[in-house]
XYZ file of C-alpha atoms in Angstrom:
576
model
C 0.000 0.000 0.000
C 1.409 3.371 -0.993
C 2.066 5.993 1.688
C 2.960 3.468 4.431
C 6.410 2.971 5.847
C 7.882 -0.485 5.835
C 9.030 0.074 9.466
C 12.625 -0.728 8.527
C 15.171 2.118 8.834
C 17.547 2.333 5.890
C 21.268 1.973 6.698
C 22.090 5.581 5.795
C 19.220 6.909 7.921
C 20.224 4.655 10.832
C 23.761 6.062 10.713
C 22.420 9.611 10.532
C 20.179 8.905 13.514
C 23.155 7.664 15.558
C 25.217 10.719 14.615
C 22.388 13.040 15.664
C 22.067 11.172 18.977
C 25.814 11.460 19.602
C 25.838 15.167 18.809
C 22.798 15.693 21.016
C 24.500 13.824 23.861
C 27.642 15.902 23.431
C 25.616 19.120 23.424
C 23.744 18.114 26.578
C 26.997 17.146 28.280
C 28.578 20.447 27.301
C 25.531 22.373 28.470
C 25.705 20.696 31.881
C 29.375 21.589 32.355
C 30.033 24.545 34.645
C 32.813 27.048 35.183
C 33.671 27.084 38.889
C 35.496 30.049 40.403
C 37.587 29.928 43.578
C 39.836 32.342 45.443
C 42.881 30.784 47.103
C 44.753 32.998 49.565
C 48.105 31.503 50.542
C 48.955 32.794 54.011
C 50.370 31.862 57.403
C 48.145 30.697 60.233
C 48.960 29.592 63.818
C 48.079 25.927 64.266
C 48.480 23.870 67.437
C 49.533 20.228 67.183
C 51.451 18.004 69.619
C 51.017 20.577 72.417
C 52.791 23.357 70.493
C 51.637 26.178 68.223
C 53.427 26.913 64.947
C 52.792 29.323 62.115
C 52.220 27.181 59.030
C 51.453 28.142 55.436
C 47.836 27.409 54.488
C 45.237 28.195 51.858
C 42.321 30.300 53.115
C 43.565 29.661 56.663
C 42.442 26.018 56.436
C 44.525 22.944 57.199
C 44.076 20.878 55.138
C 43.001 23.373 52.501
C 39.596 23.571 50.797
C 38.175 20.514 49.041
C 37.400 21.286 45.405
C 34.377 19.348 44.143
C 33.739 19.433 40.402
C 32.207 17.300 37.662
C 33.828 15.725 34.665
C 33.753 18.414 31.976
C 33.790 21.408 34.330
C 36.257 24.267 34.056
C 38.096 25.556 37.118
C 39.258 29.146 37.490
C 41.321 29.576 40.672
C 42.807 32.951 41.543
C 45.797 32.449 43.834
C 46.953 35.374 45.973
C 50.257 34.882 47.773
C 50.236 36.539 51.198
C 52.943 34.237 52.543
C 56.601 35.183 52.934
C 57.755 32.521 50.488
C 57.396 32.165 46.742
C 54.709 29.616 45.894
C 53.070 27.714 43.048
C 50.080 25.346 43.066
C 49.874 21.998 41.270
C 46.662 20.124 40.443
C 48.027 16.648 40.892
C 46.830 14.226 38.226
C 44.849 16.705 36.113
C 45.709 16.056 32.466
C 45.895 19.800 31.650
C 45.152 19.145 27.987
C 46.724 22.051 26.063
C 46.898 24.104 29.310
C 50.366 23.299 30.680
C 50.600 26.880 32.015
C 48.199 25.774 34.769
C 50.165 22.700 35.854
C 52.146 24.500 38.549
C 55.647 23.079 39.267
C 57.937 26.038 39.840
C 60.475 26.761 37.107
C 59.006 23.980 34.958
C 55.691 25.410 33.717
C 55.798 28.778 35.484
C 57.900 31.073 37.595
C 56.725 31.166 41.218
C 54.095 33.578 42.517
C 56.054 36.055 44.600
C 54.770 37.443 47.918
C 51.981 39.942 47.248
C 51.402 38.735 43.684
C 48.552 36.759 42.090
C 48.147 34.192 39.336
C 44.953 32.642 37.999
C 44.962 28.944 37.138
C 42.449 27.991 34.395
C 41.869 24.438 33.224
C 39.127 22.010 32.184
C 38.501 18.512 33.495
C 38.489 16.242 30.443
C 37.396 12.605 30.797
C 38.552 12.207 34.378
C 36.486 11.015 37.359
C 37.494 10.076 40.888
C 39.900 11.469 43.454
C 42.848 13.752 42.851
C 44.349 16.490 44.972
C 46.113 19.823 44.786
C 49.252 20.992 46.571
C 52.027 23.571 46.594
C 54.874 22.763 44.225
C 57.503 25.102 45.675
C 60.237 23.970 48.024
C 58.527 21.879 50.731
C 55.457 24.043 51.244
C 53.195 21.159 50.293
C 53.784 19.797 53.814
C 50.795 21.960 54.813
C 49.486 23.455 51.556
C 47.238 20.743 50.129
C 43.633 19.658 49.721
C 41.349 17.158 47.973
C 40.104 17.536 44.394
C 36.980 15.407 43.898
C 35.761 14.836 40.339
C 32.174 13.584 40.174
C 30.623 12.000 37.055
C 28.771 14.207 34.618
C 25.151 14.926 35.544
C 23.041 11.890 34.772
C 26.028 9.526 34.722
C 26.234 6.977 37.568
C 29.261 5.544 39.308
C 30.344 2.147 37.894
C 29.841 0.719 41.407
C 27.005 0.774 43.994
C 26.141 4.329 44.979
C 27.528 5.239 48.427
C 25.494 6.960 51.116
C 28.502 9.013 52.249
C 31.674 10.208 50.511
C 34.605 11.253 52.709
C 38.073 12.481 51.681
C 40.773 10.920 53.891
C 44.001 12.884 53.463
C 47.115 11.326 54.979
C 49.905 13.749 55.809
C 53.065 14.386 57.811
C 53.579 16.926 60.588
C 56.857 18.455 61.729
C 57.067 20.050 65.166
C 59.176 22.831 63.614
C 59.151 25.123 60.580
C 59.262 22.970 57.435
C 61.432 25.411 55.474
C 63.962 25.296 58.327
C 63.988 21.484 58.025
C 64.699 21.813 54.304
C 67.431 24.430 54.790
C 69.186 22.341 57.418
C 69.243 19.321 55.107
C 70.613 21.378 52.229
C 73.279 22.916 54.476
C 74.508 19.636 55.957
C 74.063 17.438 52.899
C 72.415 14.825 55.120
C 68.942 13.307 55.014
C 66.293 15.649 56.464
C 64.869 15.204 59.943
C 61.911 12.835 59.840
C 58.415 14.015 60.719
C 57.097 14.009 64.285
C 53.643 12.676 63.416
C 51.433 11.473 60.626
C 47.989 12.985 60.229
C 44.536 12.125 58.925
C 42.761 15.233 57.640
C 45.265 17.373 59.496
C 44.917 15.627 62.884
C 47.488 13.223 64.402
C 44.901 11.260 66.391
C 44.612 9.637 69.802
C 48.053 7.995 69.927
C 49.955 11.307 70.064
C 50.265 13.772 72.907
C 47.691 16.590 73.132
C 45.827 15.235 70.105
C 42.710 13.307 71.174
C 40.420 16.320 71.186
C 40.842 16.945 67.458
C 40.809 13.339 66.210
C 38.905 13.123 62.919
C 35.669 11.071 63.070
C 33.343 9.545 60.483
C 29.837 8.745 61.769
C 27.808 5.995 60.087
C 24.614 4.014 60.570
C 24.625 0.240 60.356
C 24.341 -0.822 56.726
C 25.692 2.434 55.286
C 27.937 2.219 52.261
C 30.777 4.764 52.446
C 33.184 5.880 49.717
C 36.523 6.843 51.252
C 38.692 8.944 48.957
C 42.148 8.214 50.383
C 45.023 10.555 49.446
C 48.671 10.280 50.475
C 49.778 13.903 50.878
C 52.802 12.948 53.000
C 55.975 14.755 52.017
C 58.442 11.875 52.186
C 56.732 8.640 53.183
C 54.754 5.753 51.710
C 51.906 4.728 54.025
C 49.783 1.696 54.813
C 46.107 2.399 55.621
C 43.461 0.133 57.130
C 40.326 0.119 59.316
C 39.773 -2.254 62.222
C 37.447 -5.199 61.430
C 36.345 -3.768 58.077
C 37.016 -4.927 54.553
C 37.765 -2.341 51.872
C 36.751 -2.671 48.231
C 39.057 -0.782 45.900
C 37.145 0.816 43.002
C 39.552 3.430 41.681
C 43.023 4.921 41.856
C 44.425 8.258 40.665
C 41.016 9.333 39.297
C 40.674 6.256 37.101
C 38.113 3.517 37.736
C 39.534 0.034 38.283
C 38.047 -3.423 38.599
C 36.777 -3.807 42.183
C 38.768 -6.008 44.526
C 38.622 -6.611 48.263
C 41.490 -6.001 50.667
C 42.110 -5.316 54.330
C 44.929 -2.852 53.741
C 46.004 -0.430 51.039
C 49.408 1.142 50.423
C 49.835 4.581 48.923
C 53.020 6.295 47.869
C 53.210 10.083 48.216
C 50.973 11.563 45.514
C 48.780 8.515 45.010
C 45.034 8.296 45.649
C 42.802 5.260 46.150
C 38.991 5.122 46.251
C 37.616 2.397 48.510
C 34.081 1.350 49.427
C 33.349 0.357 52.995
C 30.114 -1.216 54.279
C 29.204 -0.520 57.914
C 28.372 -4.157 58.672
C 30.100 -4.677 62.016
C 28.798 -4.484 65.577
C 27.898 -0.845 66.356
C 30.998 0.472 68.084
C 34.025 2.657 67.383
C 36.821 1.489 65.110
C 40.150 3.127 64.374
C 41.250 4.014 60.894
C 45.030 3.929 61.031
C 48.055 4.680 58.884
C 51.749 4.026 59.406
C 54.924 3.983 57.347
C 55.947 1.570 54.658
C 59.713 2.188 54.817
C 61.749 0.106 52.372
C 65.237 1.684 52.435
C 67.680 -0.284 54.558
C 69.001 1.632 57.537
C 67.260 4.901 56.655
C 65.514 6.695 59.544
C 61.739 7.132 59.345
C 58.815 8.241 61.498
C 57.694 5.009 63.188
C 54.440 6.379 64.650
C 50.792 5.672 63.821
C 48.048 8.168 63.015
C 44.399 7.360 63.687
C 40.887 8.568 62.957
C 37.639 6.990 64.183
C 34.835 5.228 62.325
C 31.925 5.712 64.711
C 28.615 3.839 64.471
C 25.466 5.646 65.527
C 23.415 3.603 68.002
C 19.837 2.471 67.439
C 18.662 5.334 69.688
C 20.178 7.883 67.302
C 23.185 8.754 69.452
C 26.726 7.557 68.951
C 28.841 4.934 70.606
C 31.152 7.645 71.851
C 31.900 6.087 75.222
C 33.464 2.868 73.925
C 37.194 2.574 73.331
C 37.963 2.265 69.600
C 39.400 -0.999 68.356
C 42.893 -0.597 66.871
C 43.591 -2.564 63.651
C 46.654 -4.657 62.970
C 48.877 -2.800 60.532
C 51.594 -4.413 58.416
C 55.182 -4.180 59.589
C 57.034 -1.130 58.307
C 59.060 -3.289 55.887
C 56.233 -5.558 54.696
C 56.976 -5.434 50.985
C 54.840 -8.541 50.370
C 51.683 -6.717 51.492
C 52.547 -3.638 49.440
C 53.161 -5.827 46.387
C 49.932 -7.795 46.848
C 47.965 -4.557 46.902
C 49.664 -3.233 43.754
C 49.054 -6.542 41.972
C 45.319 -6.324 42.731
C 44.823 -3.217 40.592
C 43.370 -3.880 37.125
C 41.896 -1.515 34.553
C 38.262 -1.658 33.492
C 37.717 -2.571 29.798
C 37.148 1.012 28.582
C 40.599 2.007 29.887
C 42.398 -1.199 28.962
C 41.480 -0.707 25.299
C 43.823 2.315 25.207
C 47.039 0.408 26.049
C 49.699 1.129 23.383
C 51.031 -2.016 21.729
C 53.335 -0.486 19.109
C 56.141 1.522 20.748
C 57.969 4.483 19.166
C 60.217 5.385 22.130
C 61.596 2.537 24.247
C 63.362 4.135 27.218
C 65.228 2.738 30.218
C 65.627 5.021 33.259
C 67.570 4.151 36.392
C 66.230 5.867 39.511
C 67.928 6.190 42.855
C 70.169 8.032 45.251
C 73.867 8.811 44.992
C 76.513 10.959 46.641
C 78.614 13.967 45.712
C 81.791 15.238 47.265
C 81.439 17.629 50.159
C 81.316 21.110 48.645
C 81.438 23.464 50.379
C 83.538 21.622 52.936
C 85.305 20.623 54.998
C 82.618 18.445 56.601
C 79.283 17.130 55.336
C 76.905 14.868 57.187
C 76.037 12.448 54.405
C 77.630 8.973 54.331
C 81.448 9.081 54.347
C 81.586 12.886 54.449
C 79.487 13.296 51.284
C 76.285 15.067 50.320
C 73.215 13.151 49.185
C 72.228 13.459 45.534
C 69.707 11.647 43.343
C 69.362 11.051 39.630
C 67.706 9.419 36.655
C 70.165 7.807 34.251
C 72.942 9.376 36.297
C 71.680 12.920 35.558
C 70.719 14.933 38.644
C 68.064 17.399 37.520
C 68.730 21.111 38.018
C 65.853 23.591 37.822
C 66.490 26.849 35.948
C 66.108 30.209 37.697
C 65.961 32.834 34.906
C 62.684 31.534 33.484
C 60.600 28.353 33.415
C 61.272 25.491 31.022
C 57.887 25.932 29.342
C 58.424 29.670 28.849
C 61.875 28.987 27.424
C 60.426 26.443 24.971
C 57.442 28.580 23.977
C 59.485 31.750 23.509
C 62.597 30.071 22.036
C 64.861 31.342 24.826
C 68.317 29.746 24.424
C 70.610 28.494 27.146
C 67.917 27.298 29.591
C 67.852 23.571 28.804
C 69.161 20.958 26.433
C 67.261 18.074 24.841
C 69.907 15.392 25.283
C 68.565 13.491 28.285
C 69.926 9.957 27.771
C 67.317 7.349 26.737
C 69.306 4.621 28.508
C 71.869 4.637 31.357
C 75.347 5.767 30.271
C 76.715 2.494 31.681
C 75.111 -0.866 32.323
C 75.815 -2.391 35.741
C 74.262 -4.619 38.373
C 71.648 -2.009 39.287
C 70.360 -3.645 42.468
C 73.630 -5.205 43.606
C 76.895 -3.725 44.850
C 77.406 -0.647 42.719
C 81.022 0.391 41.929
C 82.117 3.553 43.723
C 82.901 5.180 40.376
C 79.159 5.261 39.656
C 78.100 6.909 42.913
C 78.388 10.510 41.738
C 75.864 11.772 39.150
C 76.261 14.556 36.607
C 74.162 17.696 36.988
C 72.110 19.254 34.219
C 68.794 20.588 32.925
C 68.238 17.925 30.299
C 64.903 17.212 28.591
C 63.839 14.312 26.389
C 61.922 15.301 23.261
C 58.796 13.422 22.152
C 56.865 13.897 18.924
C 53.146 14.544 19.369
C 51.187 11.296 19.154
C 54.183 9.006 19.639
C 53.927 5.995 21.918
C 56.314 5.636 24.828
C 57.511 2.775 27.016
C 59.735 3.458 30.040
C 61.473 0.837 32.142
C 62.015 2.360 35.598
C 64.831 0.526 37.380
C 65.614 1.007 41.073
C 69.287 1.132 42.030
C 71.227 0.252 45.183
C 73.963 2.893 45.410
C 72.843 3.975 48.888
C 70.066 1.448 49.342
C 67.403 -0.044 47.155
C 64.136 1.752 47.874
C 60.533 2.039 46.725
C 60.239 5.255 44.649
C 56.860 6.883 43.838
C 57.400 8.348 40.356
C 54.875 10.917 39.093
C 54.346 12.065 35.501
C 52.743 15.492 35.110
C 50.141 16.013 32.382
C 49.510 12.318 31.798
C 48.358 9.052 33.176
C 49.980 5.834 32.036
C 49.540 2.063 32.060
C 51.691 -0.055 34.357
C 52.254 -3.080 32.118
C 54.810 -4.843 34.305
C 56.581 -4.895 37.662
C 59.130 -7.154 39.264
C 62.136 -7.484 41.545
C 65.821 -7.516 40.712
C 67.230 -6.215 37.446
C 64.877 -5.921 34.476
C 65.579 -8.630 31.903
C 64.698 -7.362 28.397
C 64.710 -10.903 27.000
C 62.437 -12.569 29.544
C 60.360 -9.965 31.395
C 58.334 -8.553 28.454
C 56.682 -11.939 28.060
C 55.015 -11.333 31.430
C 53.668 -7.871 30.548
C 49.967 -7.333 31.179
C 48.582 -5.763 28.004
C 45.014 -6.903 28.733
C 43.981 -4.946 31.827
C 47.021 -3.145 33.297
C 46.353 -0.548 36.011
C 46.335 3.094 34.945
C 48.059 5.587 37.256
C 49.685 9.014 37.338
C 52.132 7.958 40.084
C 53.786 4.540 40.194
C 55.686 3.015 43.097
C 58.771 1.427 41.584
C 59.298 -1.666 43.776
C 62.199 -1.693 46.213
C 65.116 -3.396 44.471
C 62.997 -3.865 41.379
C 61.500 -2.324 38.251
C 58.264 -1.085 36.732
C 57.338 -0.591 33.084
C 54.879 2.095 31.995
C 53.338 3.027 28.640
C 51.536 6.122 27.404
C 50.733 8.109 24.262
C 52.360 11.568 24.026
C 49.079 13.331 23.221
C 49.508 16.462 25.390
C 52.017 19.065 24.158
C 54.118 20.985 26.646
C 56.958 20.484 29.122
C 56.082 17.884 31.744
C 57.990 17.061 34.907
C 58.693 13.380 35.642
C 59.961 12.947 39.187
C 60.079 11.081 42.465
C 57.261 12.350 44.703
C 59.376 11.996 47.833
C 60.266 15.658 48.153
C 63.683 14.987 49.674
C 64.572 12.990 46.547
C 63.185 15.662 44.210
C 65.296 18.263 46.028
C 68.371 16.090 45.431
C 67.605 15.856 41.690
C 65.539 12.684 41.128
C 63.672 14.111 38.145
C 63.743 14.918 34.439
C 61.284 16.538 32.023
C 59.671 15.542 28.753
C 59.258 18.072 25.960
C 56.210 16.998 23.948
C 56.194 19.002 20.738
C 53.091 20.616 19.298
C 51.062 18.636 16.834
C 48.968 20.042 13.993
C 45.874 22.119 14.621
C 44.313 23.800 17.629
C 43.575 20.591 19.562
C 47.229 19.502 19.370
C 48.849 22.807 20.297
C 49.738 24.507 23.578
C 47.457 27.450 24.298
C 49.125 30.898 24.534
C 50.417 31.840 28.000
C 48.043 33.798 30.288
C 48.633 37.535 30.587
C 49.226 37.258 34.349
C 51.810 34.458 34.115
C 54.430 35.216 36.819
C 57.875 36.397 35.807
C 61.083 35.214 37.424
């Protein structure tokens, strides 16, 4: 019969329909995105911990600083005013900063520092990231107290890929020194020795019940029986990996570094400085009070560390609507400080979800091998230094100890073609092969110093073998790549074997991170696509090691077209 449809959509019309739906979905998503404005005032504030009051540097007089809560797709505009007596920059740890490297924040890498009395406005958009990140100062050691959570929620109308929690709580682990942190840094630089260790660990800025003068401020999380809670755990500690657990409760890991992962159950998690982990907890135990607790994972032989334990309280509300505040909290069993087996088991449990795993590069354009570790340099100035055997500590990648410029930032030098600031001859492999995790010859103890970058073509694929070394001691190193996340396709102990170890790579569902803990006395292999132009710092997130030079930078060249090119610098970009 003429005039009636057959009810079957033609192939071309079906394709057009799908395109219209996709464009409509994109338009709706874009319409729901918001621009969120914040004012950050960096200033000193007196804070009392461990019975004593110190002036510490804070943001908006809060410690920890403000939690930023945004949605995937939102734009952040943060005006930073520096009222402190030190230069400062702010880093948005884990944000991809697609085409906006000027907002990344490490001093003398992507910007000159904000001087006292000056301002700088950070502008960037969250692109395809959801979960928990954080922000912190990236100048000297100011991040000891200048930090806060950055929570990225799904776009409106998009659910979590796990059961919806009733409560969401950032848990920020930190370190506290009972003295001025810049004085700690200056003393270490003067003597050449390792810095004094912290006096306490903290959870959301509070040491907890096990420290003197601290019970009154202990952080508490109140729940009802049956509640599902999402804990967004962040290791903001300056120099220490940390174990975290909760008495009598199982944790289900659902994400790490703002990337969803396949859920897995564990009693304990381990986070290196800079890392985040999202865990679900169900309040299914007898109504009572239970300690959350964190303590050090310290892998370097003979190195001093803070051997204390910080606590917070998970507190059940009673059936009468009150809380079980009179009962003594139950303390969990934490792993031993050197329990590498537990740390390894946790790392091995992380696996990408299928949508992430499909992005793993299989063809590699740049195959790099970086040694990471500590070394020593001769005492200069002398006559006495307090490092081992009258030396000063140093650190390096591929025997190059990274030196930051002072006249301008690396990104400004690249963008404006300023000569004499850096070279692009960072070695792709160590200058000498040796038994990296064994007894290292004394001739290899002293690194060279330089501001060397490694150049990557836009869109190229990269594999890096990160190899721990044993010059001072083998040690777990948390290595962070700015502007990117990457896939951890392999990890192991001992020296990496290029003939045998690649056969064990996980190219199916490797975890995706922005900070990887290179195993003590071992290696890790990461892969990523160089799809974000700019200059990006790659460094150990133990600040003592960064200060000694355990870093390098990648120069990712511009591609073709607006979406592959660094945006022009902001008008208020600080000058050196």
